[in-house]
PDB file of C-alpha atoms and ligand atoms in Angstrom:
ATOM      1  CA  UNK A 194     -12.871 -41.137   7.088  1.00 59.00           C
ATOM      2  CA  UNK A 195     -14.700 -37.913   7.839  1.00 66.00           C
ATOM      3  CA  UNK A 196     -14.855 -37.023  11.473  1.00 67.00           C
ATOM      4  CA  UNK A 197     -18.068 -35.147  12.219  1.00 67.00           C
ATOM      5  CA  UNK A 198     -17.869 -32.539  14.921  1.00 69.00           C
ATOM      6  CA  UNK A 199     -21.038 -31.969  16.791  1.00 70.00           C
ATOM      7  CA  UNK A 200     -21.156 -28.220  17.219  1.00 66.00           C
ATOM      8  CA  UNK A 201     -23.613 -27.476  20.000  1.00 71.00           C
ATOM      9  CA  UNK A 202     -22.924 -23.770  20.080  1.00 92.00           C
ATOM     10  CA  UNK A 203     -21.597 -22.100  16.974  1.00 94.00           C
ATOM     11  CA  UNK A 204     -20.439 -19.071  18.935  1.00 94.00           C
ATOM     12  CA  UNK A 205     -17.976 -21.312  20.837  1.00 95.00           C
ATOM     13  CA  UNK A 206     -16.107 -22.018  17.596  1.00 96.00           C
ATOM     14  CA  UNK A 207     -14.992 -18.371  17.577  1.00 98.00           C
ATOM     15  CA  UNK A 208     -13.255 -18.818  20.926  1.00 98.00           C
ATOM     16  CA  UNK A 209      -9.492 -18.189  20.790  1.00 98.00           C
ATOM     17  CA  UNK A 210      -8.747 -18.631  24.486  1.00 97.00           C
ATOM     18  CA  UNK A 211      -5.213 -19.996  25.006  1.00 96.00           C
ATOM     19  CA  UNK A 212      -4.225 -19.062  21.440  1.00 98.00           C
ATOM     20  CA  UNK A 213      -1.643 -16.455  20.502  1.00 98.00           C
ATOM     21  CA  UNK A 214      -1.917 -14.342  17.379  1.00 98.00           C
ATOM     22  CA  UNK A 215       0.926 -12.319  15.905  1.00 99.00           C
ATOM     23  CA  UNK A 216      -0.202  -9.283  13.901  1.00 99.00           C
ATOM     24  CA  UNK A 217       2.339  -7.492  11.703  1.00 99.00           C
ATOM     25  CA  UNK A 218       1.979  -3.786  11.078  1.00 98.00           C
ATOM     26  CA  UNK A 219       0.004  -3.830  14.318  1.00 98.00           C
ATOM     27  CA  UNK A 220       0.609  -0.168  15.158  1.00 98.00           C
ATOM     28  CA  UNK A 221      -1.288   0.942  12.060  1.00 98.00           C
ATOM     29  CA  UNK A 222      -4.948   1.761  11.636  1.00 98.00           C
ATOM     30  CA  UNK A 223      -6.237  -1.717  10.764  1.00 98.00           C
ATOM     31  CA  UNK A 224      -3.581  -3.627  12.736  1.00 98.00           C
ATOM     32  CA  UNK A 225      -5.072  -2.275  15.960  1.00 98.00           C
ATOM     33  CA  UNK A 226      -8.542  -3.302  14.773  1.00 98.00           C
ATOM     34  CA  UNK A 227      -7.359  -6.861  14.011  1.00 98.00           C
ATOM     35  CA  UNK A 228      -5.724  -7.023  17.445  1.00 98.00           C
ATOM     36  CA  UNK A 229      -8.910  -5.742  19.113  1.00 98.00           C
ATOM     37  CA  UNK A 230     -10.931  -8.462  17.393  1.00 98.00           C
ATOM     38  CA  UNK A 231      -8.503 -11.218  18.379  1.00 98.00           C
ATOM     39  CA  UNK A 232      -8.312 -10.029  21.988  1.00 98.00           C
ATOM     40  CA  UNK A 233     -12.106  -9.966  22.168  1.00 97.00           C
ATOM     41  CA  UNK A 234     -12.150 -13.613  21.055  1.00 98.00           C
ATOM     42  CA  UNK A 235      -9.828 -14.497  23.914  1.00 98.00           C
ATOM     43  CA  UNK A 236      -6.431 -14.693  22.195  1.00 98.00           C
ATOM     44  CA  UNK A 237      -3.209 -13.143  23.392  1.00 98.00           C
ATOM     45  CA  UNK A 238      -1.755 -10.871  20.731  1.00 98.00           C
ATOM     46  CA  UNK A 239       1.794 -10.094  19.737  1.00 98.00           C
ATOM     47  CA  UNK A 240       1.780  -6.656  18.158  1.00 98.00           C
ATOM     48  CA  UNK A 241       4.729  -6.491  15.759  1.00 98.00           C
ATOM     49  CA  UNK A 242       5.776  -3.328  13.943  1.00 98.00           C
ATOM     50  CA  UNK A 243       8.783  -1.154  13.133  1.00 98.00           C
ATOM     51  CA  UNK A 244       7.094   1.837  14.757  1.00 98.00           C
ATOM     52  CA  UNK A 245       8.162   1.731  18.395  1.00 98.00           C
ATOM     53  CA  UNK A 246       6.110   4.732  19.521  1.00 98.00           C
ATOM     54  CA  UNK A 247       3.078   3.428  17.630  1.00 98.00           C
ATOM     55  CA  UNK A 248       3.441   0.062  19.353  1.00 98.00           C
ATOM     56  CA  UNK A 249       3.506   1.717  22.770  1.00 98.00           C
ATOM     57  CA  UNK A 250       0.345   3.689  21.901  1.00 98.00           C
ATOM     58  CA  UNK A 251      -1.384   0.568  20.573  1.00 98.00           C
ATOM     59  CA  UNK A 252      -0.470  -1.390  23.692  1.00 97.00           C
ATOM     60  CA  UNK A 253      -1.812   1.326  25.963  1.00 97.00           C
ATOM     61  CA  UNK A 254      -5.064   1.612  24.060  1.00 96.00           C
ATOM     62  CA  UNK A 255      -5.647  -2.159  23.767  1.00 97.00           C
ATOM     63  CA  UNK A 256      -4.809  -2.784  27.424  1.00 95.00           C
ATOM     64  CA  UNK A 257      -7.766  -0.587  28.448  1.00 93.00           C
ATOM     65  CA  UNK A 258     -10.229  -3.280  27.416  1.00 88.00           C
ATOM     66  CA  UNK A 259      -8.136  -6.431  27.772  1.00 84.00           C
ATOM     67  CA  UNK A 260      -5.900  -8.010  30.345  1.00 90.00           C
ATOM     68  CA  UNK A 261      -2.546  -6.261  29.729  1.00 91.00           C
ATOM     69  CA  UNK A 262      -0.710  -9.605  29.983  1.00 93.00           C
ATOM     70  CA  UNK A 263      -2.417 -10.638  26.739  1.00 97.00           C
ATOM     71  CA  UNK A 264      -0.977  -7.644  24.869  1.00 98.00           C
ATOM     72  CA  UNK A 265       2.648  -8.230  23.918  1.00 98.00           C
ATOM     73  CA  UNK A 266       4.671  -5.879  21.709  1.00 98.00           C
ATOM     74  CA  UNK A 267       7.734  -6.625  19.613  1.00 98.00           C
ATOM     75  CA  UNK A 268       9.688  -4.392  17.291  1.00 98.00           C
ATOM     76  CA  UNK A 269       9.966  -6.451  14.126  1.00 98.00           C
ATOM     77  CA  UNK A 270      10.819  -5.517  10.566  1.00 98.00           C
ATOM     78  CA  UNK A 271       8.965  -7.967   8.332  1.00 98.00           C
ATOM     79  CA  UNK A 272      11.398  -7.338   5.493  1.00 98.00           C
ATOM     80  CA  UNK A 273      14.345  -8.559   7.586  1.00 98.00           C
ATOM     81  CA  UNK A 274      14.794 -12.322   8.103  1.00 98.00           C
ATOM     82  CA  UNK A 275      17.123 -11.552  11.005  1.00 98.00           C
ATOM     83  CA  UNK A 276      14.596  -9.311  12.741  1.00 98.00           C
ATOM     84  CA  UNK A 277      11.904 -12.008  12.352  1.00 98.00           C
ATOM     85  CA  UNK A 278      14.285 -14.680  13.622  1.00 98.00           C
ATOM     86  CA  UNK A 279      15.085 -12.656  16.738  1.00 98.00           C
ATOM     87  CA  UNK A 280      11.386 -12.212  17.563  1.00 98.00           C
ATOM     88  CA  UNK A 281      10.550 -15.855  16.817  1.00 98.00           C
ATOM     89  CA  UNK A 282      13.392 -17.041  19.054  1.00 98.00           C
ATOM     90  CA  UNK A 283      12.459 -14.617  21.782  1.00 98.00           C
ATOM     91  CA  UNK A 284       8.822 -15.779  21.785  1.00 98.00           C
ATOM     92  CA  UNK A 285       9.852 -19.434  21.844  1.00 97.00           C
ATOM     93  CA  UNK A 286      12.151 -18.744  24.803  1.00 97.00           C
ATOM     94  CA  UNK A 287       9.233 -17.079  26.569  1.00 97.00           C
ATOM     95  CA  UNK A 288       7.140 -20.201  25.948  1.00 97.00           C
ATOM     96  CA  UNK A 289       4.848 -18.422  23.492  1.00 98.00           C
ATOM     97  CA  UNK A 290       3.603 -20.409  20.472  1.00 98.00           C
ATOM     98  CA  UNK A 291       2.259 -18.341  17.593  1.00 98.00           C
ATOM     99  CA  UNK A 292      -0.984 -20.115  16.598  1.00 98.00           C
ATOM    100  CA  UNK A 293      -2.265 -17.390  14.286  1.00 99.00           C
ATOM    101  CA  UNK A 294      -0.259 -15.156  11.968  1.00 99.00           C
ATOM    102  CA  UNK A 295      -1.875 -12.063  10.470  1.00 99.00           C
ATOM    103  CA  UNK A 296       0.279 -10.638   7.664  1.00 99.00           C
ATOM    104  CA  UNK A 297      -0.974  -7.065   7.674  1.00 98.00           C
ATOM    105  CA  UNK A 298       2.118  -4.839   7.372  1.00 98.00           C
ATOM    106  CA  UNK A 299       2.423  -2.688   4.289  1.00 98.00           C
ATOM    107  CA  UNK A 300       3.817   0.573   3.072  1.00 96.00           C
ATOM    108  CA  UNK A 301       0.925   2.445   1.533  1.00 77.00           C
ATOM    109  CA  UNK A 302       2.222   5.643   0.014  1.00 71.00           C
ATOM    110  CA  UNK A 303      -0.717   8.015  -0.094  1.00 64.00           C
ATOM    111  CA  UNK A 304      -1.693   9.495  -3.427  1.00 65.00           C
ATOM    112  CA  UNK A 305      -1.221  13.106  -2.351  1.00 58.00           C
ATOM    113  CA  UNK A 306      -0.936  16.500  -3.964  1.00 53.00           C
ATOM    114  CA  UNK A 307       2.825  16.500  -3.642  1.00 55.00           C
ATOM    115  CA  UNK A 308       4.010  17.037  -7.184  1.00 54.00           C
ATOM    116  CA  UNK A 309       7.273  15.110  -6.824  1.00 54.00           C
ATOM    117  CA  UNK A 310       5.501  12.107  -5.318  1.00 59.00           C
ATOM    118  CA  UNK A 311       2.837  12.160  -8.039  1.00 60.00           C
ATOM    119  CA  UNK A 312       5.388  12.138 -10.804  1.00 63.00           C
ATOM    120  CA  UNK A 313       7.368   9.290  -9.307  1.00 75.00           C
ATOM    121  CA  UNK A 314       4.186   7.298  -8.551  1.00 89.00           C
ATOM    122  CA  UNK A 315       3.416   7.059 -12.240  1.00 94.00           C
ATOM    123  CA  UNK A 316       4.442   3.848 -13.942  1.00 96.00           C
ATOM    124  CA  UNK A 317       6.763   5.551 -16.421  1.00 94.00           C
ATOM    125  CA  UNK A 318       8.873   7.036 -13.616  1.00 92.00           C
ATOM    126  CA  UNK A 319       8.286   4.557 -10.830  1.00 95.00           C
ATOM    127  CA  UNK A 320      11.642   4.216  -9.022  1.00 95.00           C
ATOM    128  CA  UNK A 321      13.084   0.737  -8.661  1.00 96.00           C
ATOM    129  CA  UNK A 322      14.067   1.446  -5.052  1.00 96.00           C
ATOM    130  CA  UNK A 323      10.397   2.163  -4.204  1.00 95.00           C
ATOM    131  CA  UNK A 324       9.324  -1.014  -6.020  1.00 97.00           C
ATOM    132  CA  UNK A 325      11.896  -3.002  -4.022  1.00 98.00           C
ATOM    133  CA  UNK A 326      11.004  -1.389  -0.696  1.00 97.00           C
ATOM    134  CA  UNK A 327       7.221  -1.743  -1.033  1.00 98.00           C
ATOM    135  CA  UNK A 328       7.410  -5.339  -2.250  1.00 98.00           C
ATOM    136  CA  UNK A 329       9.912  -6.167   0.493  1.00 98.00           C
ATOM    137  CA  UNK A 330       7.387  -5.168   3.154  1.00 98.00           C
ATOM    138  CA  UNK A 331       4.007  -6.015   1.620  1.00 98.00           C
ATOM    139  CA  UNK A 332       4.822  -9.250  -0.175  1.00 98.00           C
ATOM    140  CA  UNK A 333       8.256 -10.575   0.811  1.00 99.00           C
ATOM    141  CA  UNK A 334       7.411  -9.694   4.418  1.00 99.00           C
ATOM    142  CA  UNK A 335       4.349 -11.956   4.314  1.00 99.00           C
ATOM    143  CA  UNK A 336       6.469 -14.733   2.794  1.00 99.00           C
ATOM    144  CA  UNK A 337       9.225 -14.370   5.411  1.00 99.00           C
ATOM    145  CA  UNK A 338       6.795 -14.305   8.344  1.00 99.00           C
ATOM    146  CA  UNK A 339       4.891 -17.301   6.947  1.00 98.00           C
ATOM    147  CA  UNK A 340       8.178 -19.127   6.455  1.00 98.00           C
ATOM    148  CA  UNK A 341       9.289 -18.471  10.043  1.00 98.00           C
ATOM    149  CA  UNK A 342       6.042 -18.800  11.998  1.00 98.00           C
ATOM    150  CA  UNK A 343       4.306 -21.233   9.625  1.00 98.00           C
ATOM    151  CA  UNK A 344       7.267 -23.626   9.793  1.00 97.00           C
ATOM    152  CA  UNK A 345       7.061 -23.653  13.583  1.00 97.00           C
ATOM    153  CA  UNK A 346       3.306 -24.290  13.460  1.00 97.00           C
ATOM    154  CA  UNK A 347       3.905 -27.150  11.022  1.00 97.00           C
ATOM    155  CA  UNK A 348       6.686 -28.705  13.074  1.00 95.00           C
ATOM    156  CA  UNK A 349       4.854 -29.170  16.347  1.00 91.00           C
ATOM    157  CA  UNK A 350       1.703 -30.611  14.779  1.00 88.00           C
ATOM    158  CA  UNK A 351      -0.798 -28.346  16.530  1.00 95.00           C
ATOM    159  CA  UNK A 352      -1.969 -26.627  13.373  1.00 97.00           C
ATOM    160  CA  UNK A 353      -2.510 -22.944  12.894  1.00 98.00           C
ATOM    161  CA  UNK A 354      -3.947 -20.164  10.809  1.00 98.00           C
ATOM    162  CA  UNK A 355      -2.339 -17.688   8.431  1.00 99.00           C
ATOM    163  CA  UNK A 356      -4.380 -14.667   7.374  1.00 99.00           C
ATOM    164  CA  UNK A 357      -3.016 -12.375   4.677  1.00 99.00           C
ATOM    165  CA  UNK A 358      -4.489  -8.890   4.502  1.00 99.00           C
ATOM    166  CA  UNK A 359      -4.828  -8.041   0.833  1.00 98.00           C
ATOM    167  CA  UNK A 360      -7.241  -5.444  -0.616  1.00 98.00           C
ATOM    168  CA  UNK A 361     -10.142  -5.071  -3.010  1.00 98.00           C
ATOM    169  CA  UNK A 362      -7.342  -4.139  -5.410  1.00 98.00           C
ATOM    170  CA  UNK A 363      -6.246  -7.796  -5.290  1.00 98.00           C
ATOM    171  CA  UNK A 364      -9.166  -8.469  -7.635  1.00 98.00           C
ATOM    172  CA  UNK A 365      -9.663  -5.054  -9.278  1.00 98.00           C
ATOM    173  CA  UNK A 366      -7.398  -2.726 -11.165  1.00 98.00           C
ATOM    174  CA  UNK A 367      -7.209   0.655  -9.448  1.00 98.00           C
ATOM    175  CA  UNK A 368      -9.626   3.093 -11.018  1.00 97.00           C
ATOM    176  CA  UNK A 369      -7.141   5.916 -11.579  1.00 97.00           C
ATOM    177  CA  UNK A 370     -10.006   8.370 -12.233  1.00 96.00           C
ATOM    178  CA  UNK A 371     -10.517   8.393  -8.460  1.00 97.00           C
ATOM    179  CA  UNK A 372      -7.234  10.210  -7.929  1.00 95.00           C
ATOM    180  CA  UNK A 373      -7.492  12.774 -10.764  1.00 95.00           C
ATOM    181  CA  UNK A 374      -6.749  16.407  -9.951  1.00 93.00           C
ATOM    182  CA  UNK A 375      -8.317  19.338 -11.795  1.00 93.00           C
ATOM    183  CA  UNK A 376      -5.929  21.431 -13.847  1.00 95.00           C
ATOM    184  CA  UNK A 377      -3.145  18.819 -13.857  1.00 94.00           C
ATOM    185  CA  UNK A 378      -1.748  17.533 -17.142  1.00 93.00           C
ATOM    186  CA  UNK A 379      -2.524  13.899 -17.940  1.00 92.00           C
ATOM    187  CA  UNK A 380       1.085  12.792 -17.771  1.00 91.00           C
ATOM    188  CA  UNK A 381       1.508  14.036 -14.198  1.00 92.00           C
ATOM    189  CA  UNK A 382      -1.890  13.013 -12.809  1.00 94.00           C
ATOM    190  CA  UNK A 383      -1.598  11.173  -9.466  1.00 93.00           C
ATOM    191  CA  UNK A 384      -2.107   7.413  -9.601  1.00 95.00           C
ATOM    192  CA  UNK A 385      -2.274   4.469  -7.235  1.00 96.00           C
ATOM    193  CA  UNK A 386       1.168   2.926  -7.712  1.00 96.00           C
ATOM    194  CA  UNK A 387       1.709  -0.327  -9.591  1.00 97.00           C
ATOM    195  CA  UNK A 388       3.270  -1.906  -6.505  1.00 98.00           C
ATOM    196  CA  UNK A 389      -0.067  -1.950  -4.703  1.00 98.00           C
ATOM    197  CA  UNK A 390      -1.730  -4.138  -7.337  1.00 98.00           C
ATOM    198  CA  UNK A 391       1.259  -6.441  -7.620  1.00 98.00           C
ATOM    199  CA  UNK A 392       1.606  -6.911  -3.845  1.00 98.00           C
ATOM    200  CA  UNK A 393      -2.068  -7.556  -3.246  1.00 98.00           C
ATOM    201  CA  UNK A 394      -2.475  -9.985  -6.158  1.00 98.00           C
ATOM    202  CA  UNK A 395       0.751 -11.664  -5.018  1.00 98.00           C
ATOM    203  CA  UNK A 396      -0.658 -12.137  -1.522  1.00 99.00           C
ATOM    204  CA  UNK A 397      -3.586 -14.067  -2.980  1.00 99.00           C
ATOM    205  CA  UNK A 398      -1.123 -16.353  -4.777  1.00 99.00           C
ATOM    206  CA  UNK A 399       0.864 -16.790  -1.570  1.00 99.00           C
ATOM    207  CA  UNK A 400      -2.383 -17.617   0.245  1.00 99.00           C
ATOM    208  CA  UNK A 401      -3.278 -20.379  -2.209  1.00 98.00           C
ATOM    209  CA  UNK A 402       0.241 -21.792  -2.031  1.00 99.00           C
ATOM    210  CA  UNK A 403       0.291 -21.857   1.778  1.00 98.00           C
ATOM    211  CA  UNK A 404      -3.238 -23.291   1.945  1.00 98.00           C
ATOM    212  CA  UNK A 405      -2.151 -26.493   0.243  1.00 98.00           C
ATOM    213  CA  UNK A 406       1.453 -26.629   1.423  1.00 98.00           C
ATOM    214  CA  UNK A 407       0.756 -27.283   5.097  1.00 98.00           C
ATOM    215  CA  UNK A 408      -2.861 -28.481   4.858  1.00 98.00           C
ATOM    216  CA  UNK A 409      -1.814 -31.917   6.094  1.00 97.00           C
ATOM    217  CA  UNK A 410      -0.383 -30.227   9.220  1.00 97.00           C
ATOM    218  CA  UNK A 411      -3.685 -28.560  10.015  1.00 98.00           C
ATOM    219  CA  UNK A 412      -2.608 -25.110   8.854  1.00 98.00           C
ATOM    220  CA  UNK A 413      -5.172 -23.089   6.949  1.00 98.00           C
ATOM    221  CA  UNK A 414      -4.399 -19.927   4.994  1.00 99.00           C
ATOM    222  CA  UNK A 415      -6.877 -17.370   3.726  1.00 99.00           C
ATOM    223  CA  UNK A 416      -6.798 -13.779   2.561  1.00 99.00           C
ATOM    224  CA  UNK A 417      -9.046 -10.924   3.598  1.00 99.00           C
ATOM    225  CA  UNK A 418      -9.463  -8.197   0.992  1.00 99.00           C
ATOM    226  CA  UNK A 419     -10.861  -5.066   2.609  1.00 98.00           C
ATOM    227  CA  UNK A 420     -12.310  -2.194   0.624  1.00 98.00           C
ATOM    228  CA  UNK A 421     -11.226   1.361   1.414  1.00 98.00           C
ATOM    229  CA  UNK A 422     -11.699   2.571   4.967  1.00 98.00           C
ATOM    230  CA  UNK A 423     -12.976   6.091   5.593  1.00 98.00           C
ATOM    231  CA  UNK A 424     -10.164   7.947   7.251  1.00 97.00           C
ATOM    232  CA  UNK A 425     -10.800  11.635   6.648  1.00 98.00           C
ATOM    233  CA  UNK A 426     -10.196  11.548   2.886  1.00 96.00           C
ATOM    234  CA  UNK A 427     -11.296  14.591   0.870  1.00 96.00           C
ATOM    235  CA  UNK A 428     -15.009  15.002   0.141  1.00 97.00           C
ATOM    236  CA  UNK A 429     -14.319  14.768  -3.562  1.00 96.00           C
ATOM    237  CA  UNK A 430     -12.453  11.464  -3.214  1.00 97.00           C
ATOM    238  CA  UNK A 431     -15.173  10.012  -0.977  1.00 98.00           C
ATOM    239  CA  UNK A 432     -17.858  11.092  -3.479  1.00 98.00           C
ATOM    240  CA  UNK A 433     -16.007   9.452  -6.350  1.00 98.00           C
ATOM    241  CA  UNK A 434     -15.189   6.192  -4.590  1.00 98.00           C
ATOM    242  CA  UNK A 435     -18.612   5.736  -3.032  1.00 98.00           C
ATOM    243  CA  UNK A 436     -20.176   6.043  -6.494  1.00 98.00           C
ATOM    244  CA  UNK A 437     -18.366   2.765  -7.274  1.00 98.00           C
ATOM    245  CA  UNK A 438     -19.662   0.974  -4.171  1.00 98.00           C
ATOM    246  CA  UNK A 439     -23.181  -0.505  -4.191  1.00 98.00           C
ATOM    247  CA  UNK A 440     -23.545   0.109  -0.432  1.00 98.00           C
ATOM    248  CA  UNK A 441     -22.817   3.774  -1.165  1.00 98.00           C
ATOM    249  CA  UNK A 442     -20.163   4.333   1.482  1.00 98.00           C
ATOM    250  CA  UNK A 443     -16.609   3.517   2.493  1.00 98.00           C
ATOM    251  CA  UNK A 444     -15.948   1.035   5.298  1.00 98.00           C
ATOM    252  CA  UNK A 445     -15.705   1.937   8.952  1.00 98.00           C
ATOM    253  CA  UNK A 446     -12.342   0.867  10.374  1.00 98.00           C
ATOM    254  CA  UNK A 447     -14.033  -1.566  12.762  1.00 98.00           C
ATOM    255  CA  UNK A 448     -16.069  -3.352  10.088  1.00 98.00           C
ATOM    256  CA  UNK A 449     -13.444  -6.021   9.425  1.00 99.00           C
ATOM    257  CA  UNK A 450     -13.224  -7.197  13.038  1.00 98.00           C
ATOM    258  CA  UNK A 451     -15.893  -9.878  12.721  1.00 98.00           C
ATOM    259  CA  UNK A 452     -14.242 -11.256   9.581  1.00 99.00           C
ATOM    260  CA  UNK A 453     -10.901 -11.481  11.381  1.00 99.00           C
ATOM    261  CA  UNK A 454     -12.539 -13.351  14.252  1.00 98.00           C
ATOM    262  CA  UNK A 455     -14.163 -15.746  11.775  1.00 98.00           C
ATOM    263  CA  UNK A 456     -11.080 -16.296   9.613  1.00 99.00           C
ATOM    264  CA  UNK A 457      -8.693 -16.809  12.537  1.00 99.00           C
ATOM    265  CA  UNK A 458     -10.855 -19.242  14.494  1.00 98.00           C
ATOM    266  CA  UNK A 459     -12.440 -22.667  14.130  1.00 98.00           C
ATOM    267  CA  UNK A 460     -15.588 -20.899  12.968  1.00 98.00           C
ATOM    268  CA  UNK A 461     -13.937 -21.034   9.523  1.00 98.00           C
ATOM    269  CA  UNK A 462     -12.504 -24.539   9.994  1.00 97.00           C
ATOM    270  CA  UNK A 463     -13.443 -25.633   6.453  1.00 97.00           C
ATOM    271  CA  UNK A 464     -12.348 -22.443   4.695  1.00 98.00           C
ATOM    272  CA  UNK A 465      -8.893 -22.670   3.128  1.00 98.00           C
ATOM    273  CA  UNK A 466      -7.097 -20.890   0.303  1.00 98.00           C
ATOM    274  CA  UNK A 467      -9.823 -18.293  -0.243  1.00 99.00           C
ATOM    275  CA  UNK A 468      -9.747 -14.568  -0.736  1.00 99.00           C
ATOM    276  CA  UNK A 469     -12.674 -13.012   1.114  1.00 98.00           C
ATOM    277  CA  UNK A 470     -13.435  -9.737  -0.619  1.00 98.00           C
ATOM    278  CA  UNK A 471     -15.250  -7.353   1.750  1.00 98.00           C
ATOM    279  CA  UNK A 472     -15.756  -4.259  -0.320  1.00 98.00           C
ATOM    280  CA  UNK A 473     -19.370  -3.136   0.054  1.00 98.00           C
ATOM    281  CA  UNK A 474     -20.006  -4.826  -3.275  1.00 98.00           C
ATOM    282  CA  UNK A 475     -17.537  -2.716  -5.294  1.00 98.00           C
ATOM    283  CA  UNK A 476     -16.112  -5.722  -7.162  1.00 98.00           C
ATOM    284  CA  UNK A 477     -19.636  -6.917  -7.973  1.00 98.00           C
ATOM    285  CA  UNK A 478     -20.341  -3.908 -10.225  1.00 94.00           C
TER     286      UNK A 478
HETATM  287  N1  LIG B  40      -6.765   1.352   5.096  1.00 58.25           N
HETATM  288  C1  LIG B  40      -7.449   0.861   4.053  1.00 58.25           C
HETATM  289  O1  LIG B  40      -8.386   1.493   3.523  1.00 58.25           O
HETATM  290  C2  LIG B  40      -7.080  -0.489   3.503  1.00 58.25           C
HETATM  291  C3  LIG B  40      -7.886  -1.039   2.511  1.00 58.25           C
HETATM  292  C4  LIG B  40      -7.534  -2.287   1.989  1.00 58.25           C
HETATM  293  C5  LIG B  40      -6.420  -2.938   2.459  1.00 58.25           C
HETATM  294  N2  LIG B  40      -5.653  -2.364   3.419  1.00 58.25           N
HETATM  295  C6  LIG B  40      -4.484  -3.104   3.885  1.00 58.25           C
HETATM  296  O2  LIG B  40      -4.587  -3.296   5.272  1.00 58.25           O
HETATM  297  C7  LIG B  40      -3.273  -3.317   5.858  1.00 58.25           C
HETATM  298  C8  LIG B  40      -3.193  -2.292   6.964  1.00 58.25           C
HETATM  299  O3  LIG B  40      -3.520  -1.023   6.420  1.00 58.25           O
HETATM  300  P1  LIG B  40      -3.563   0.287   7.315  1.00 58.25           P
HETATM  301  O4  LIG B  40      -4.492   1.222   6.662  1.00 58.25           O
HETATM  302  O5  LIG B  40      -3.753  -0.057   8.750  1.00 58.25           O
HETATM  303  O6  LIG B  40      -2.085   0.841   7.091  1.00 58.25           O
HETATM  304  P2  LIG B  40      -1.148   1.686   8.075  1.00 58.25           P
HETATM  305  O7  LIG B  40      -0.199   2.418   7.198  1.00 58.25           O
HETATM  306  O8  LIG B  40      -1.979   2.451   9.051  1.00 58.25           O
HETATM  307  O9  LIG B  40      -0.366   0.539   8.885  1.00 58.25           O
HETATM  308  C9  LIG B  40       0.679  -0.180   8.333  1.00 58.25           C
HETATM  309  C10 LIG B  40       1.634  -0.531   9.445  1.00 58.25           C
HETATM  310  O10 LIG B  40       2.702  -1.320   8.889  1.00 58.25           O
HETATM  311  C11 LIG B  40       3.883  -0.931   9.551  1.00 58.25           C
HETATM  312  N3  LIG B  40       5.061  -1.292   8.787  1.00 58.25           N
HETATM  313  C12 LIG B  40       5.592  -0.651   7.712  1.00 58.25           C
HETATM  314  N4  LIG B  40       6.728  -1.252   7.339  1.00 58.25           N
HETATM  315  C13 LIG B  40       6.914  -2.299   8.169  1.00 58.25           C
HETATM  316  C14 LIG B  40       7.921  -3.284   8.288  1.00 58.25           C
HETATM  317  N5  LIG B  40       8.980  -3.310   7.466  1.00 58.25           N
HETATM  318  N6  LIG B  40       7.791  -4.229   9.268  1.00 58.25           N
HETATM  319  C15 LIG B  40       6.744  -4.193  10.115  1.00 58.25           C
HETATM  320  N7  LIG B  40       5.774  -3.269  10.065  1.00 58.25           N
HETATM  321  C16 LIG B  40       5.862  -2.332   9.104  1.00 58.25           C
HETATM  322  C17 LIG B  40       3.753   0.581   9.736  1.00 58.25           C
HETATM  323  O11 LIG B  40       4.637   1.057  10.736  1.00 58.25           O
HETATM  324  C18 LIG B  40       2.286   0.708  10.098  1.00 58.25           C
HETATM  325  O12 LIG B  40       2.103   0.666  11.496  1.00 58.25           O
HETATM  326  C19 LIG B  40      -2.309  -3.072   4.704  1.00 58.25           C
HETATM  327  O13 LIG B  40      -1.853  -4.298   4.211  1.00 58.25           O
HETATM  328  C20 LIG B  40      -3.178  -2.369   3.688  1.00 58.25           C
HETATM  329  O14 LIG B  40      -2.693  -2.477   2.381  1.00 58.25           O
HETATM  330  C21 LIG B  40      -5.954  -1.157   3.952  1.00 58.25           C
END
C-alpha cells in the first residue's frame, strides 16, 4: 500500500536537524561547500580527510557560521579499510550515527605544464601505480565507505542517504582539445587522465548498485555530477571550456550547495539511483 505523506511545507522536507552527515575529502574545495550546505540544513557534519591541516582550516571556517559542536573532524583515509573502521568505531562510541554519507574524496591530478607529468598522464605511458592510487581513493574509497557506513545504516533500520560525487565526465569523454598546448608535439600533449573517466563512470555504477541493494532498508543512493568549477584556471582554458557550455561559464564553487541539500534530505525522498548532471548544459550539446 502506498502511504501518502501530506507535505504542508515543502521547505521543511529539506530539514536535516538531528541528522549527521559524513563528508569525505571534506578539506578540499567542494567538500567544504557540501559541508556548508549540510550545516545550513541543520545537520551535524563529520569532516573526514587525510589532510590534517586542511581539516583544521575547514573546521575553523565552518564554525564561524555554525554551532562548533556540529562540526566534527576526523582524519580518515578512504582507501584504507582500517582507517575507516577506526573512525566508524570512534563515532559509534561517541553515540554518533552517520545518517548521510557523501563520497567526495578524490585525487585529481591537475593537467599542468609539467612535462614529466604530461607524458605520464597520457594513456600510452600511464603508470600502473597512479592508476591503482587514483582508483583506490576515488572509486574503491567510495565502495569502502559505503560498505562501512551503509551497512550500519542498514542494520539499525533508520534508513539513510548515500551521495556519490561524480563529474560531468561520468557521462562525457574528456574533450582533450581543452588541454592542448601550443608548440607541443601531439604525442606529448597534456590530457585528462584515463583514471578520471573510469572512476566517475564507476561511481555511477556503484550508485545504481547501492540504490537497489538497501532500498528495502530505506537507504537511497544518488550521484551528483558537477561540471567544472572556476578556480583561477588560465584564461585560455576558461575560454575553451565555456565554449562547450550553453550557459557560457564555469560553475561557481557554491552552486552545488542547493543540490546537496536536496539530494541528502527528504526533499528528494523519491529519487533513487540517479545521476544528477549539473553542468550548465554541457552534456546537452
Ligand atoms: N572541482 C571541480 O571542478 C570538480 C568538477 C567535477 C567533479 N569534481 C569532484 O568533486 C570532488 C571534490 O573535488 P575538489 O575540487 O573539491 O577536489 P580537492 O582536490 O579540492 O579535494 C579533494 C580532497 O580529497 C582529499 N583526499 C585525497 N585522498 C584522500 C584519501 N585517501 N582519503 C580521504 N581524503 C582524501 C584531499 O586531501 C582533498 O582535501 C571530487 O570527487 C572531484 O572529482 C570536482
